[in-house]
Amino acid sequence: VSTGTVDRALNDKPGINANTRARVLAAADSLGYRPNLAARMLGTRRQLRVSVRLPETPAFFWQTVCDGLREAAAPFAPCLRLEFGADGHPGLADALITAPGPDGQIHDGAVSISYMADDVPDRALVSVSVDAFSIGSQAGELLGRFVSGVGQVAVVADSIAARAHAEQLRGFASSLSMFSPHLELAAVIESHDDERETHRRVNDMLRAHPRLKGLFVGARESLPILRAARQGGRLAGLAIVTTDISPEVFSWIQSGDVAAAINRRPLEQGQVALRLLYEYLQTRVLPTRRRQMIAPYAVTRSNLPIVLERLDIARAAARLDEAAHGSTRGRGPRRHVPLQGQVDPSGPPAMRGRTVRGSTGLSSGE
Amino acid sequence: VSTGTVDRALNDKPGINANTRARVLAAADSLGYRPNLAARMLGTRRQLRVSVRLPETPAFFWQTVCDGLREAAAPFAPCLRLEFGADGHPGLADALITAPGPDGQIHDGAVSISYMADDVPDRALVSVSVDAFSIGSQAGELLGRFVSGVGQVAVVADSIAARAHAEQLRGFASSLSMFSPHLELAAVIESHDDERETHRRVNDMLRAHPRLKGLFVGARESLPILRAARQGGRLAGLAIVTTDISPEVFSWIQSGDVAAAINRRPLEQGQVALRLLYEYLQTRVLPTRRRQMIAPYAVTRSNLPIVLERLDIARAAARLDEAAHGSTRGRGPRRHVPLQGQVDPSGPPAMRGRTVRGSTGLSSGE
DNA sequence: CTGTTAGCGCTTTCAA
DNA sequence: TTGAAAGCGCTAACAG
């Protein structure tokens, strides 16, 4: 019963009698042994390397996910190290955090995988995502409450064929029929990579439905759709709910032209993904649920300022962290471009909860 | 330049020449030295002890805060140890997490303090809270959107004198006047410890305003108020927004009688508090903002199921953790009573996002 | 297959 | 005031 043997037993290492292993395991169990993770990382000078491979667009969303990852990883430094994009060679990493490609498949290999999407492919350890159905049903409920009287609503989504978007649509339709029988789903259109094309489709749809009262924008990029509605002079009569949370739409929310944006909570997605991954890497225990759901919620002009503040904090911390890291290791370019400027191009960054009192809060500063 | 000297320099220990200390510090800085926190905890066998002293009511809220603390502390075990209530003697602890008494003061002493409330007393290191103003203004906005046409709304709060409640009220009034000029704030009443008394006051108010269209329940315990509205037969014509997220009100949300509950996010409050505290204890660096704000958001029947799921996960994990801890240390009673039964007394615990399709979701299970 | 040993980066104690 | 050395709990390499 030497430490070496115990180590072999506890860590499923080869070169140990099945019998002794069993005895050691039993003893450990009865003694309630818990390994000291800190000491383990000390022993092996090796640090856990987590490679992060995420899409580049929509930029704000994924950069915020990265902020969440960084924030959650900070306390574990230097035991754990995040390698973003090209820096991290997945083959050398202990884990890979990724999102599926357009075909829904993961292409890289790694020891363990955390995965940010609605499906859990077999190769993924765990997936973190907001519930698409819940996003849709929340949008439906909100529109139902925002629009008074009988009327029509429409949906713009990216690709109805994609599972996530289909789920959103199901949720939307379901909550419409359940909570808002006064609303009729008059049209569902798909947005297009080409902004002009999207603009045209939305325009056509709006003309076809002159009395449309509500619009759910489920597309990743909502700006082309919003602009089409504005140019058609339809903003006043239209309650709009979007899923796009990006600096560009903040002013639309602030002005009330967009009634609500369903937050997919990228920051939390990153945090949760990292927490789960770390736990797994340390304990090798899989979480009970392989799909970790995050509750989406509505951002409106009354809670927008404080939501933004949180995002700013994360971003500032990330910047700080990267700077410190940079000076330590002294290599590698800055990849994480601060978005501050985009959030508030003209005014001071300080935009506290109180701002809601000033009607032009976002664009004028305080 | 031996390790001992370096240690003395870096940790401000006595018995070192001011000159050498300066030199060591300079060298450390230029080398970009970052202490290895894991190794530090190994060296001193001492673990960080954090004493948690939180109110007992409202039970659901504070127990969920504790769940958040536990969840965030789990990865740091065994370096950090949470001691709840009577277990932890604050005098022996490295830190104290607490909430202010009714008088707004902290009574216990500890090295550092995390604090869950709207104010930061001087003795507190940092405070974590939702922004009360934001809660109020969100409630105001939602009511403004839920209620169509000109009408009156009312507020029920705990004690207008308390700063947090005053802020809530300010936020509510502000967003009402800004976003919803069609609504008039017709009455503000205070709830009472005695449920009968509360019931009577609400009743009187409702009679005095027969055409009331909206009600914001900012009181901690909303049930007496909700019941009064129901018994007065006023539910149908009344849009109700509450701040009380507890098992008792879930069914009211599910049924649509309560249009929305503003979530003060106890789970996140706990997580954030612990993260900040840990960071401080390790690095002795104070966070840039001493008030950490969390964005409140609206829980409605469309996102209720998934919000509940998250709470359940936290609770299950906490139970698991406590069980494991219990078997290891084999002492101490279970203090943390699982609330599962209260959430869903009749049905199976599985209540997923899809449940929204069944109109009786909550009470019938699936 | 098992035991022994040398560290990992830090704190602490005891000597100089 | 400084240095030297032991040891925290664990892993890894080498002996038996």
Tab-separated table of N, CA and C in Angstrom, chain B residues 89-154:
chain	number	residue	atom	x	y	z
B	89	HIS	N	-17.877	30.182	12.964
B	89	HIS	CA	-17.692	31.276	13.904
B	89	HIS	C	-16.944	32.380	13.167
B	90	PRO	N	-17.626	33.508	12.943
B	90	PRO	CA	-17.040	34.574	12.131
B	90	PRO	C	-15.665	35.003	12.611
B	91	GLY	N	-15.459	34.933	13.918
B	91	GLY	CA	-14.179	35.372	14.443
B	91	GLY	C	-13.017	34.561	13.903
B	92	LEU	N	-13.264	33.294	13.631
B	92	LEU	CA	-12.198	32.424	13.160
B	92	LEU	C	-12.087	32.407	11.646
B	93	ALA	N	-13.052	33.018	10.989
B	93	ALA	CA	-13.100	32.910	9.529
B	93	ALA	C	-12.215	33.959	8.864
B	94	ASP	N	-11.852	33.681	7.636
B	94	ASP	CA	-11.090	34.645	6.853
B	94	ASP	C	-12.003	35.668	6.218
B	95	ALA	N	-13.251	35.303	6.087
B	95	ALA	CA	-14.182	36.211	5.432
B	95	ALA	C	-15.591	35.940	5.904
B	96	LEU	N	-16.402	36.925	5.733
B	96	LEU	CA	-17.790	36.802	6.137
B	96	LEU	C	-18.665	37.257	4.983
B	97	ILE	N	-19.603	36.434	4.647
B	97	ILE	CA	-20.589	36.832	3.653
B	97	ILE	C	-21.887	37.052	4.386
B	98	THR	N	-22.411	38.218	4.260
B	98	THR	CA	-23.589	38.503	5.063
B	98	THR	C	-24.522	39.478	4.370
B	99	ALA	N	-25.651	39.678	4.952
B	99	ALA	CA	-26.598	40.678	4.481
B	99	ALA	C	-26.895	41.579	5.665
B	100	PRO	N	-27.257	42.801	5.410
B	100	PRO	CA	-27.460	43.732	6.507
B	100	PRO	C	-28.707	43.400	7.293
B	101	GLY	N	-28.680	43.741	8.562
B	101	GLY	CA	-29.881	43.604	9.364
B	101	GLY	C	-30.885	44.675	8.958
B	102	PRO	N	-32.027	44.673	9.624
B	102	PRO	CA	-33.058	45.658	9.295
B	102	PRO	C	-32.542	47.090	9.439
B	103	ASP	N	-31.566	47.262	10.298
B	103	ASP	CA	-31.031	48.604	10.511
B	103	ASP	C	-29.937	48.945	9.501
B	104	GLY	N	-29.661	48.018	8.609
B	104	GLY	CA	-28.674	48.286	7.569
B	104	GLY	C	-27.243	48.148	8.042
B	105	GLN	N	-27.040	47.577	9.217
B	105	GLN	CA	-25.686	47.461	9.743
B	105	GLN	C	-25.205	46.020	9.776
B	106	ILE	N	-23.900	45.872	9.680
B	106	ILE	CA	-23.294	44.559	9.850
B	106	ILE	C	-22.776	44.470	11.273
B	107	HIS	N	-23.032	43.349	11.909
B	107	HIS	CA	-22.674	43.275	13.317
B	107	HIS	C	-21.446	42.434	13.605
B	108	ASP	N	-21.156	41.505	12.736
B	108	ASP	CA	-20.027	40.628	13.020
B	108	ASP	C	-18.732	41.186	12.450
B	109	GLY	N	-17.656	40.714	12.973
B	109	GLY	CA	-16.360	41.162	12.479
B	109	GLY	C	-15.652	40.044	11.750
B	110	ALA	N	-14.904	40.367	10.734
B	110	ALA	CA	-14.098	39.374	10.027
B	110	ALA	C	-13.067	40.109	9.203
B	111	VAL	N	-12.140	39.367	8.695
B	111	VAL	CA	-11.069	39.977	7.929
B	111	VAL	C	-11.626	40.687	6.700
B	112	SER	N	-12.410	39.964	5.960
B	112	SER	CA	-13.025	40.619	4.813
B	112	SER	C	-14.481	40.214	4.712
B	113	ILE	N	-15.200	41.034	4.049
B	113	ILE	CA	-16.638	40.865	4.061
B	113	ILE	C	-17.188	40.989	2.657
B	114	SER	N	-18.006	40.065	2.335
B	114	SER	CA	-18.797	40.240	1.131
B	114	SER	C	-20.210	40.499	1.624
B	115	TYR	N	-20.965	41.174	0.863
B	115	TYR	CA	-22.146	41.782	1.444
B	115	TYR	C	-23.235	41.797	0.399
B	116	MET	N	-24.404	41.307	0.742
B	116	MET	CA	-25.419	41.218	-0.273
B	116	MET	C	-26.548	42.199	-0.033
B	117	ALA	N	-26.414	43.356	-0.567
B	117	ALA	CA	-27.463	44.347	-0.389
B	117	ALA	C	-27.175	45.523	-1.293
B	118	ASP	N	-27.973	46.517	-1.190
B	118	ASP	CA	-27.838	47.640	-2.105
B	118	ASP	C	-26.781	48.639	-1.665
B	119	ASP	N	-26.550	48.683	-0.375
B	119	ASP	CA	-25.556	49.630	0.119
B	119	ASP	C	-24.244	48.919	0.414
B	120	VAL	N	-23.197	49.659	0.372
B	120	VAL	CA	-21.913	49.143	0.827
B	120	VAL	C	-21.533	49.879	2.099
B	121	PRO	N	-21.695	49.245	3.232
B	121	PRO	CA	-21.207	49.902	4.447
B	121	PRO	C	-19.685	49.944	4.370
B	122	ASP	N	-19.119	50.797	5.170
B	122	ASP	CA	-17.672	50.967	5.110
B	122	ASP	C	-16.929	49.678	5.389
B	123	ARG	N	-17.509	48.864	6.231
B	123	ARG	CA	-16.788	47.652	6.614
B	123	ARG	C	-16.861	46.575	5.557
B	124	ALA	N	-17.717	46.785	4.574
B	124	ALA	CA	-17.865	45.746	3.562
B	124	ALA	C	-16.839	45.914	2.454
B	125	LEU	N	-16.327	44.794	2.034
B	125	LEU	CA	-15.360	44.762	0.955
B	125	LEU	C	-16.057	45.070	-0.354
B	126	VAL	N	-17.160	44.426	-0.552
B	126	VAL	CA	-17.866	44.560	-1.810
B	126	VAL	C	-19.318	44.146	-1.577
B	127	SER	N	-20.217	44.708	-2.310
B	127	SER	CA	-21.607	44.293	-2.184
B	127	SER	C	-22.116	43.778	-3.513
B	128	VAL	N	-22.946	42.789	-3.418
B	128	VAL	CA	-23.546	42.209	-4.616
B	128	VAL	C	-25.049	42.359	-4.496
B	129	SER	N	-25.656	42.863	-5.501
B	129	SER	CA	-27.102	43.014	-5.433
B	129	SER	C	-27.669	43.263	-6.812
B	130	VAL	N	-28.958	43.084	-6.915
B	130	VAL	CA	-29.610	43.547	-8.121
B	130	VAL	C	-29.904	45.020	-7.930
B	131	ASP	N	-30.004	45.707	-8.996
B	131	ASP	CA	-30.260	47.123	-8.934
B	131	ASP	C	-31.746	47.365	-8.679
B	132	ALA	N	-32.035	47.917	-7.511
B	132	ALA	CA	-33.434	48.096	-7.130
B	132	ALA	C	-34.153	49.040	-8.093
B	133	PHE	N	-33.475	50.060	-8.496
B	133	PHE	CA	-34.073	51.005	-9.444
B	133	PHE	C	-34.468	50.272	-10.726
B	134	SER	N	-33.594	49.416	-11.155
B	134	SER	CA	-33.839	48.674	-12.392
B	134	SER	C	-35.026	47.719	-12.245
B	135	ILE	N	-35.142	47.132	-11.070
B	135	ILE	CA	-36.302	46.264	-10.825
B	135	ILE	C	-37.583	47.062	-11.000
B	136	GLY	N	-37.607	48.206	-10.344
B	136	GLY	CA	-38.815	49.033	-10.411
B	136	GLY	C	-39.104	49.504	-11.819
B	137	SER	N	-38.068	49.940	-12.507
B	137	SER	CA	-38.332	50.496	-13.827
B	137	SER	C	-38.733	49.398	-14.800
B	138	GLN	N	-38.214	48.199	-14.577
B	138	GLN	CA	-38.634	47.109	-15.434
B	138	GLN	C	-40.094	46.748	-15.182
B	139	ALA	N	-40.449	46.718	-13.925
B	139	ALA	CA	-41.846	46.441	-13.588
B	139	ALA	C	-42.749	47.488	-14.223
B	140	GLY	N	-42.312	48.734	-14.151
B	140	GLY	CA	-43.097	49.808	-14.745
B	140	GLY	C	-43.247	49.649	-16.246
B	141	GLU	N	-42.157	49.314	-16.871
B	141	GLU	CA	-42.223	49.157	-18.323
B	141	GLU	C	-43.138	48.008	-18.718
B	142	LEU	N	-42.978	46.895	-18.006
B	142	LEU	CA	-43.804	45.738	-18.351
B	142	LEU	C	-45.284	46.042	-18.166
B	143	LEU	N	-45.610	46.635	-17.029
B	143	LEU	CA	-47.015	46.986	-16.806
B	143	LEU	C	-47.500	47.909	-17.918
B	144	GLY	N	-46.644	48.855	-18.280
B	144	GLY	CA	-47.012	49.795	-19.340
B	144	GLY	C	-47.317	49.084	-20.651
B	145	ARG	N	-46.595	48.003	-20.878
B	145	ARG	CA	-46.831	47.301	-22.141
B	145	ARG	C	-47.975	46.308	-22.016
B	146	PHE	N	-48.162	45.801	-20.816
B	146	PHE	CA	-49.212	44.793	-20.643
B	146	PHE	C	-50.596	45.433	-20.615
B	147	VAL	N	-50.658	46.618	-20.071
B	147	VAL	CA	-51.945	47.281	-19.926
B	147	VAL	C	-52.186	48.146	-21.157
B	148	SER	N	-53.323	47.942	-21.792
B	148	SER	CA	-53.606	48.754	-22.965
B	148	SER	C	-54.613	49.847	-22.615
B	149	GLY	N	-54.388	50.981	-23.155
B	149	GLY	CA	-55.303	52.088	-22.920
B	149	GLY	C	-55.032	52.789	-21.602
B	150	VAL	N	-55.678	53.891	-21.425
B	150	VAL	CA	-55.503	54.705	-20.227
B	150	VAL	C	-56.000	53.951	-19.003
B	151	GLY	N	-55.287	54.114	-17.892
B	151	GLY	CA	-55.727	53.419	-16.700
B	151	GLY	C	-54.861	53.717	-15.487
B	152	GLN	N	-55.201	53.057	-14.395
B	152	GLN	CA	-54.487	53.276	-13.151
B	152	GLN	C	-53.714	52.031	-12.738
B	153	VAL	N	-52.591	52.271	-12.057
B	153	VAL	CA	-51.840	51.160	-11.487
B	153	VAL	C	-51.500	51.475	-10.036
B	154	ALA	N	-51.136	50.425	-9.290
B	154	ALA	CA	-50.788	50.614	-7.884
B	154	ALA	C	-49.558	49.796	-7.520
